Amino acid sequence: MLWEERWHPLREEWVIVAAHRQNRPWSGEVVQTPAKALPAYVPDCYLCPGNMRVGGRRNPNYQQTFVFDNDHPCVGPDAPADLEKPSGIYRHQPAQGIARVVCYSPKHNLTLAELTPAEIEVLLHTWQDQYRDLGARPGIDHVLIFENKGEVVGVSNPHPHCQIYATNFVFKYIETEARAGQRHLAETGRVLFQDILAAEQADQARIICQNDTAIAFIPYFARYAYEVYIAPKATHPSLAALADPEVRDLAQILKRVLVKLDNLWQMSFPYVMVLHQAPTDGKTYDGFHFHIEFHPPLRKPNLLKYLAGPEIGGGNFLSDTAPEEKAAELRAQAEVHYKSVQG
Ligand SMILES: [Zn+2]
Ligand SMILES: [Zn+2]
């Protein structure tokens, strides 16, 4: 029985772990998993090569990754700069920045899990270029790279892609992690994330896989059932700072984890994936250790983790699962994608 509260050192908050409740009776909504096979090319997909997008731009016949400015940006250079002053204590600023889309591959039906490690490596280099390019621009304080995958997280177009928000502010979780890391460094002389890696290596129970320079694990303080962290073992403020062999190792670990996630329930595993990289606001972030976080919304096949009173109302997570158990489940999964076995 696991029933305790665990401290999340990066977010500086408590997580209530009540794993003894996992099998309590449930009569709520279950998610239907569409199993229909997709074609490699869809004539009316706005992400497929050669197709027309809204606004009249045509995609090139791209062969690997393809990056373009989002046609419906949430932050953009055209956001109004002449704003009316709000009353009293209220503050505002122009919603300026750059929003981009990155297609992983010309194939409409190839998810990140189904790309080869070499293709994932190409994508990682694309992300490096984007972080360097956008982060160096004046007024861009942070570059958030993320993928929403699956209908349960609201993705309407299944063509595998991620998004980039380069903003004039630092996203909240990054700001919190950066502050926690800086304080830890000042107090102990050590990098906070290195202390997390040391604790995970000491326990072993939550490690999913690793190679020479990269590691995947479900952290002790995980909020979601299958919340996997993937990181280089050496401290780098961003993906852009990784040497080529480290990028190759990271691509290999990503591939292994993504295949395991898909194999778990023999379905394309939905998630929110986010790269946590240091801000690009010109300050130094010595204690910041780049990592990738997966926040999968399902805790069982077809069963959503609902955010409710504790999470939405109070701001702390209630987890129904033991990270040790979930990590063991993923460790046990094969590393050959189930579709390639069937196919
Ligand atoms: Zn497509
Ligand atoms: Zn993080």
Coordinates of C-alpha atoms and ligand atoms in Angstrom, one line a residue:
M1 CA 0.0 0.0 0.0
L2 CA 1.3 3.4 -1.0
W3 CA -0.4 6.3 0.8
E4 CA 1.7 9.4 1.5
E5 CA 2.5 12.9 0.4
R6 CA 5.6 13.4 -1.8
W7 CA 7.5 16.6 -2.3
H8 CA 8.0 17.8 -5.9
P9 CA 11.3 19.6 -5.7
L10 CA 11.1 21.1 -9.2
R11 CA 7.6 22.6 -8.8
E12 CA 8.0 23.1 -5.0
E13 CA 4.6 21.5 -4.1
W14 CA 3.2 18.4 -2.5
V15 CA 1.7 15.5 -4.4
I16 CA -0.7 13.3 -2.6
V17 CA -0.1 9.7 -3.6
A18 CA -3.1 7.6 -2.7
A19 CA -2.3 4.5 -4.7
H20 CA -4.6 2.3 -2.5
R21 CA -7.6 3.9 -4.3
Q22 CA -6.6 2.8 -7.8
N23 CA -9.2 0.1 -7.9
R24 CA -12.0 1.9 -6.4
P25 CA -15.3 1.5 -8.2
W26 CA -15.5 3.7 -11.3
S27 CA -18.6 4.5 -13.3
G28 CA -17.4 7.6 -15.0
E29 CA -16.5 8.3 -18.6
V30 CA -14.2 6.0 -20.6
V31 CA -12.4 7.0 -23.7
Q32 CA -13.0 5.2 -26.9
T33 CA -9.8 4.4 -28.8
P34 CA -10.2 4.8 -32.5
A35 CA -8.2 1.9 -34.1
K36 CA -8.7 3.0 -37.7
A37 CA -5.6 2.9 -39.8
L38 CA -4.6 6.2 -41.4
P39 CA -3.2 6.7 -44.9
A40 CA 0.3 8.1 -45.5
Y41 CA -1.1 11.0 -47.4
V42 CA -4.4 12.9 -47.0
P43 CA -5.4 15.3 -49.7
D44 CA -7.2 17.8 -47.4
C45 CA -4.7 17.7 -44.5
Y46 CA -3.1 21.1 -44.0
L47 CA 0.1 19.5 -42.8
C48 CA 0.8 17.0 -45.6
P49 CA 3.4 17.9 -48.2
G50 CA 2.3 19.9 -51.2
N51 CA -1.1 20.8 -49.7
M52 CA -2.7 24.2 -49.3
R53 CA -3.0 25.7 -45.8
V54 CA -5.6 28.3 -44.6
G55 CA -4.5 31.7 -45.8
G56 CA -3.4 30.4 -49.1
R57 CA 0.1 29.2 -48.4
R58 CA 1.2 25.9 -49.9
N59 CA 3.4 23.4 -48.1
P60 CA 6.6 22.4 -49.9
N61 CA 7.2 18.7 -50.8
Y62 CA 9.3 18.3 -47.6
Q63 CA 11.2 15.1 -47.0
Q64 CA 12.1 15.2 -43.3
T65 CA 10.9 17.8 -40.8
F66 CA 9.0 20.9 -41.9
V67 CA 8.7 24.1 -39.8
F68 CA 6.3 27.0 -40.5
D69 CA 4.8 29.9 -38.8
N70 CA 1.4 29.0 -37.3
D71 CA -1.5 30.3 -39.4
H72 CA -3.5 30.9 -36.2
P73 CA -0.8 32.1 -33.8
C74 CA -1.7 32.7 -30.1
V75 CA 1.3 35.1 -30.0
G76 CA 2.6 36.9 -33.0
P77 CA 4.2 39.9 -34.5
D78 CA 0.9 41.3 -35.6
A79 CA -0.6 41.4 -32.1
P80 CA -1.8 44.9 -31.3
A81 CA 0.9 46.9 -29.6
D82 CA -1.2 50.0 -28.9
L83 CA -3.1 48.9 -25.9
E84 CA -5.5 50.8 -23.7
K85 CA -4.3 51.1 -20.1
P86 CA -6.3 48.8 -17.8
S87 CA -7.6 50.1 -14.5
G88 CA -6.0 50.0 -11.0
I89 CA -3.6 47.2 -10.3
Y90 CA -4.1 45.4 -13.6
R91 CA -1.2 45.0 -16.0
H92 CA -0.9 43.9 -19.6
Q93 CA 1.5 43.7 -22.5
P94 CA 1.3 43.0 -26.2
A95 CA 0.8 39.3 -27.1
Q96 CA 3.9 39.4 -29.1
G97 CA 6.1 36.4 -30.0
I98 CA 6.4 33.7 -32.6
A99 CA 4.2 30.6 -32.9
R100 CA 5.4 27.8 -35.1
V101 CA 4.4 24.3 -36.1
V102 CA 6.9 21.5 -36.7
C103 CA 5.8 18.5 -38.8
Y104 CA 7.8 15.4 -37.8
S105 CA 7.7 13.7 -41.2
P106 CA 5.9 14.0 -44.5
K107 CA 4.0 10.8 -43.6
H108 CA 0.5 11.6 -42.2
N109 CA 0.4 8.3 -40.4
L110 CA 3.8 8.1 -38.7
T111 CA 3.8 9.1 -35.1
L112 CA 7.0 10.0 -33.2
A113 CA 7.0 6.5 -31.7
E114 CA 7.1 5.0 -35.2
L115 CA 10.0 7.2 -36.6
T116 CA 13.4 5.5 -36.6
P117 CA 16.0 6.7 -34.1
A118 CA 17.8 8.4 -37.0
E119 CA 14.7 10.3 -37.9
I120 CA 14.1 11.3 -34.3
E121 CA 17.7 12.6 -34.3
V122 CA 16.9 14.8 -37.2
L123 CA 13.9 16.2 -35.3
L124 CA 16.1 16.9 -32.3
H125 CA 18.5 18.9 -34.5
T126 CA 15.5 20.8 -35.8
W127 CA 14.5 21.6 -32.2
Q128 CA 18.0 22.7 -31.5
D129 CA 18.0 25.1 -34.5
Q130 CA 14.6 26.5 -33.5
Y131 CA 15.7 27.1 -29.9
R132 CA 18.9 28.9 -31.0
D133 CA 17.2 30.9 -33.7
L134 CA 14.1 32.0 -31.8
G135 CA 15.8 32.3 -28.4
A136 CA 18.4 34.7 -29.9
R137 CA 15.8 37.2 -31.0
P138 CA 15.2 40.4 -29.1
G139 CA 12.1 40.3 -26.9
I140 CA 11.9 36.4 -26.8
D141 CA 12.4 35.4 -23.2
H142 CA 11.5 31.7 -23.6
V143 CA 11.0 29.0 -26.2
L144 CA 8.4 26.4 -25.3
I145 CA 8.4 23.3 -27.5
F146 CA 5.5 20.9 -27.0
E147 CA 3.4 18.2 -28.6
N148 CA -0.2 17.5 -27.8
K149 CA -0.9 13.9 -29.0
G150 CA -4.3 12.2 -29.2
E151 CA -7.9 13.3 -29.4
V152 CA -8.2 13.1 -25.6
V153 CA -5.8 16.1 -25.3
G154 CA -7.8 17.9 -28.0
V155 CA -5.8 17.3 -31.2
S156 CA -7.9 17.6 -34.3
N157 CA -5.2 16.8 -36.9
P158 CA -3.5 13.4 -36.4
H159 CA -0.6 14.4 -38.7
P160 CA 2.3 14.1 -36.3
H161 CA 3.6 17.6 -35.3
C162 CA 4.6 19.7 -32.4
Q163 CA 4.3 23.4 -31.7
I164 CA 6.7 26.1 -30.6
Y165 CA 5.6 29.2 -28.6
A166 CA 8.5 31.7 -28.5
T167 CA 7.2 34.3 -26.0
N168 CA 8.0 37.7 -24.4
F169 CA 7.5 36.1 -21.0
V170 CA 8.8 32.9 -19.3
F171 CA 6.2 30.1 -18.8
K172 CA 5.2 29.5 -15.2
Y173 CA 6.5 26.0 -14.7
I174 CA 9.9 26.9 -16.2
E175 CA 10.1 30.0 -14.0
T176 CA 9.4 27.9 -10.9
E177 CA 11.9 25.2 -11.9
A178 CA 14.5 27.8 -12.7
R179 CA 14.0 29.5 -9.3
A180 CA 14.1 26.2 -7.4
G181 CA 17.3 25.2 -9.3
Q182 CA 19.0 28.5 -8.6
R183 CA 18.2 28.4 -4.9
H184 CA 19.4 24.7 -4.6
L185 CA 22.6 25.6 -6.3
A186 CA 23.2 28.6 -4.0
E187 CA 22.4 26.6 -0.9
T188 CA 24.2 23.3 -1.7
G189 CA 26.5 24.0 -4.6
R190 CA 24.8 21.2 -6.5
V191 CA 22.5 21.1 -9.5
L192 CA 19.0 20.1 -8.3
F193 CA 18.2 17.8 -11.3
Q194 CA 21.5 16.0 -10.7
D195 CA 20.4 15.3 -7.1
I196 CA 17.1 13.9 -8.5
L197 CA 19.1 11.7 -11.0
A198 CA 21.3 10.5 -8.1
A199 CA 18.2 9.6 -6.0
E200 CA 16.6 7.8 -9.0
Q201 CA 19.9 5.9 -9.6
A202 CA 20.1 4.9 -5.9
D203 CA 16.5 3.6 -5.9
Q204 CA 16.5 2.1 -9.4
A205 CA 12.8 1.3 -9.0
R206 CA 11.5 4.1 -11.2
I207 CA 14.1 3.9 -14.0
I208 CA 12.7 2.8 -17.3
C209 CA 15.8 2.6 -19.5
Q210 CA 19.2 4.4 -19.9
N211 CA 22.3 4.4 -22.1
D212 CA 25.7 6.1 -21.7
T213 CA 24.4 9.7 -21.7
A214 CA 20.6 9.7 -21.4
I215 CA 18.0 8.3 -19.0
A216 CA 14.2 7.8 -18.8
F217 CA 12.3 7.5 -15.5
I218 CA 9.1 8.2 -13.8
P219 CA 10.1 10.5 -11.0
Y220 CA 9.4 9.8 -7.3
F221 CA 7.1 12.8 -7.3
A222 CA 5.2 12.1 -10.5
R223 CA 1.7 13.6 -10.7
Y224 CA 0.4 11.5 -13.6
A225 CA 0.4 7.7 -13.8
Y226 CA 2.8 7.4 -16.7
E227 CA 4.7 10.7 -16.2
V228 CA 8.0 9.9 -17.9
Y229 CA 11.0 12.2 -17.7
I230 CA 13.8 11.9 -20.3
A231 CA 17.0 13.7 -19.8
P232 CA 20.7 13.8 -20.7
K233 CA 22.8 12.7 -17.8
A234 CA 25.0 15.8 -18.0
T235 CA 23.6 19.2 -17.1
H236 CA 22.8 21.4 -20.1
P237 CA 20.5 24.4 -20.0
S238 CA 18.9 23.5 -23.3
L239 CA 18.7 20.8 -25.9
A240 CA 20.8 23.2 -28.1
A241 CA 23.8 22.7 -25.8
L242 CA 24.0 18.9 -26.3
A243 CA 26.9 17.5 -28.3
D244 CA 25.9 15.3 -31.3
P245 CA 26.6 11.9 -29.5
E246 CA 24.3 13.1 -26.7
V247 CA 21.6 13.9 -29.2
R248 CA 22.0 10.5 -30.7
D249 CA 21.7 8.8 -27.3
L250 CA 18.7 11.0 -26.4
A251 CA 16.9 10.0 -29.6
Q252 CA 17.5 6.3 -28.8
I253 CA 16.0 6.7 -25.3
L254 CA 13.0 8.6 -26.7
K255 CA 12.4 5.9 -29.3
R256 CA 12.5 3.2 -26.6
V257 CA 10.2 5.0 -24.3
L258 CA 7.6 5.9 -27.0
V259 CA 7.5 2.3 -28.2
K260 CA 7.0 1.0 -24.7
L261 CA 4.2 3.5 -24.1
D262 CA 2.4 2.4 -27.3
N263 CA 3.0 -1.2 -26.5
L264 CA 1.5 -0.9 -23.0
W265 CA -2.1 -1.0 -24.2
Q266 CA -1.4 -1.7 -27.9
M267 CA -2.7 1.7 -28.9
S268 CA -1.2 5.1 -29.9
F269 CA -0.5 6.5 -26.5
P270 CA -1.9 10.0 -25.9
Y271 CA 0.2 12.6 -24.1
V272 CA 1.3 16.2 -23.7
M273 CA 5.1 16.2 -24.2
V274 CA 7.1 19.3 -23.3
L275 CA 10.7 20.3 -23.5
H276 CA 11.8 22.2 -20.3
Q277 CA 14.7 24.4 -21.4
A278 CA 16.2 27.5 -19.7
P279 CA 14.7 30.9 -20.5
T280 CA 16.4 32.9 -23.3
D281 CA 16.0 36.3 -21.4
G282 CA 19.7 36.9 -21.2
K283 CA 20.1 35.9 -17.5
T284 CA 22.3 33.0 -16.5
Y285 CA 20.7 29.7 -15.6
D286 CA 23.6 27.6 -14.2
G287 CA 21.4 25.2 -12.2
F288 CA 19.0 24.5 -15.1
H289 CA 19.1 20.9 -16.5
F290 CA 17.2 20.5 -19.7
H291 CA 14.7 17.6 -19.8
I292 CA 11.6 16.3 -21.6
E293 CA 8.4 15.6 -19.7
F294 CA 5.5 13.5 -20.7
H295 CA 2.1 14.2 -19.1
P296 CA -0.2 11.4 -20.3
P297 CA -3.9 12.0 -19.4
L298 CA -4.8 8.3 -19.3
R299 CA -4.3 6.2 -16.1
K300 CA -5.8 3.0 -17.5
P301 CA -6.7 2.0 -21.0
N302 CA -9.7 4.3 -21.9
L303 CA -9.7 5.9 -18.5
L304 CA -8.9 9.6 -18.1
K305 CA -7.2 11.2 -15.1
Y306 CA -9.7 13.9 -14.3
L307 CA -8.4 17.2 -12.9
A308 CA -10.8 18.3 -10.3
G309 CA -11.0 19.9 -6.8
P310 CA -7.4 19.2 -5.6
E311 CA -5.8 20.0 -9.0
I312 CA -7.9 22.7 -10.5
G313 CA -9.4 24.1 -7.3
G314 CA -6.3 23.8 -5.0
G315 CA -3.4 23.5 -7.4
N316 CA -1.9 20.2 -6.0
F317 CA -2.2 16.8 -7.6
L318 CA -3.8 13.7 -6.2
S319 CA -2.2 10.6 -7.8
D320 CA -4.0 7.3 -7.7
T321 CA -0.9 5.3 -8.8
A322 CA 2.5 4.3 -7.4
P323 CA 5.3 5.6 -9.7
E324 CA 7.3 2.5 -8.9
E325 CA 4.5 0.2 -10.2
K326 CA 4.0 2.2 -13.4
A327 CA 7.8 2.3 -14.1
A328 CA 7.9 -1.5 -13.7
E329 CA 5.0 -1.8 -16.2
L330 CA 6.9 0.2 -18.8
R331 CA 10.2 -1.5 -18.1
A332 CA 8.5 -4.8 -18.9
Q333 CA 7.3 -3.7 -22.3
A334 CA 9.0 -4.9 -25.5
E335 CA 11.1 -2.4 -27.4
V336 CA 9.7 -3.4 -30.8
H337 CA 6.6 -1.5 -31.8
Y338 CA 3.5 -3.6 -31.8
K339 CA 2.5 -2.4 -35.2
S340 CA 5.7 -3.6 -36.8
V341 CA 5.2 -7.0 -35.1
Q342 CA 1.7 -7.3 -36.5
G343 CA 2.6 -5.7 -39.9
Ligands
ZN1 ZN -1.2 15.0 -43.1
ZN2 ZN 10.5 20.2 -15.9

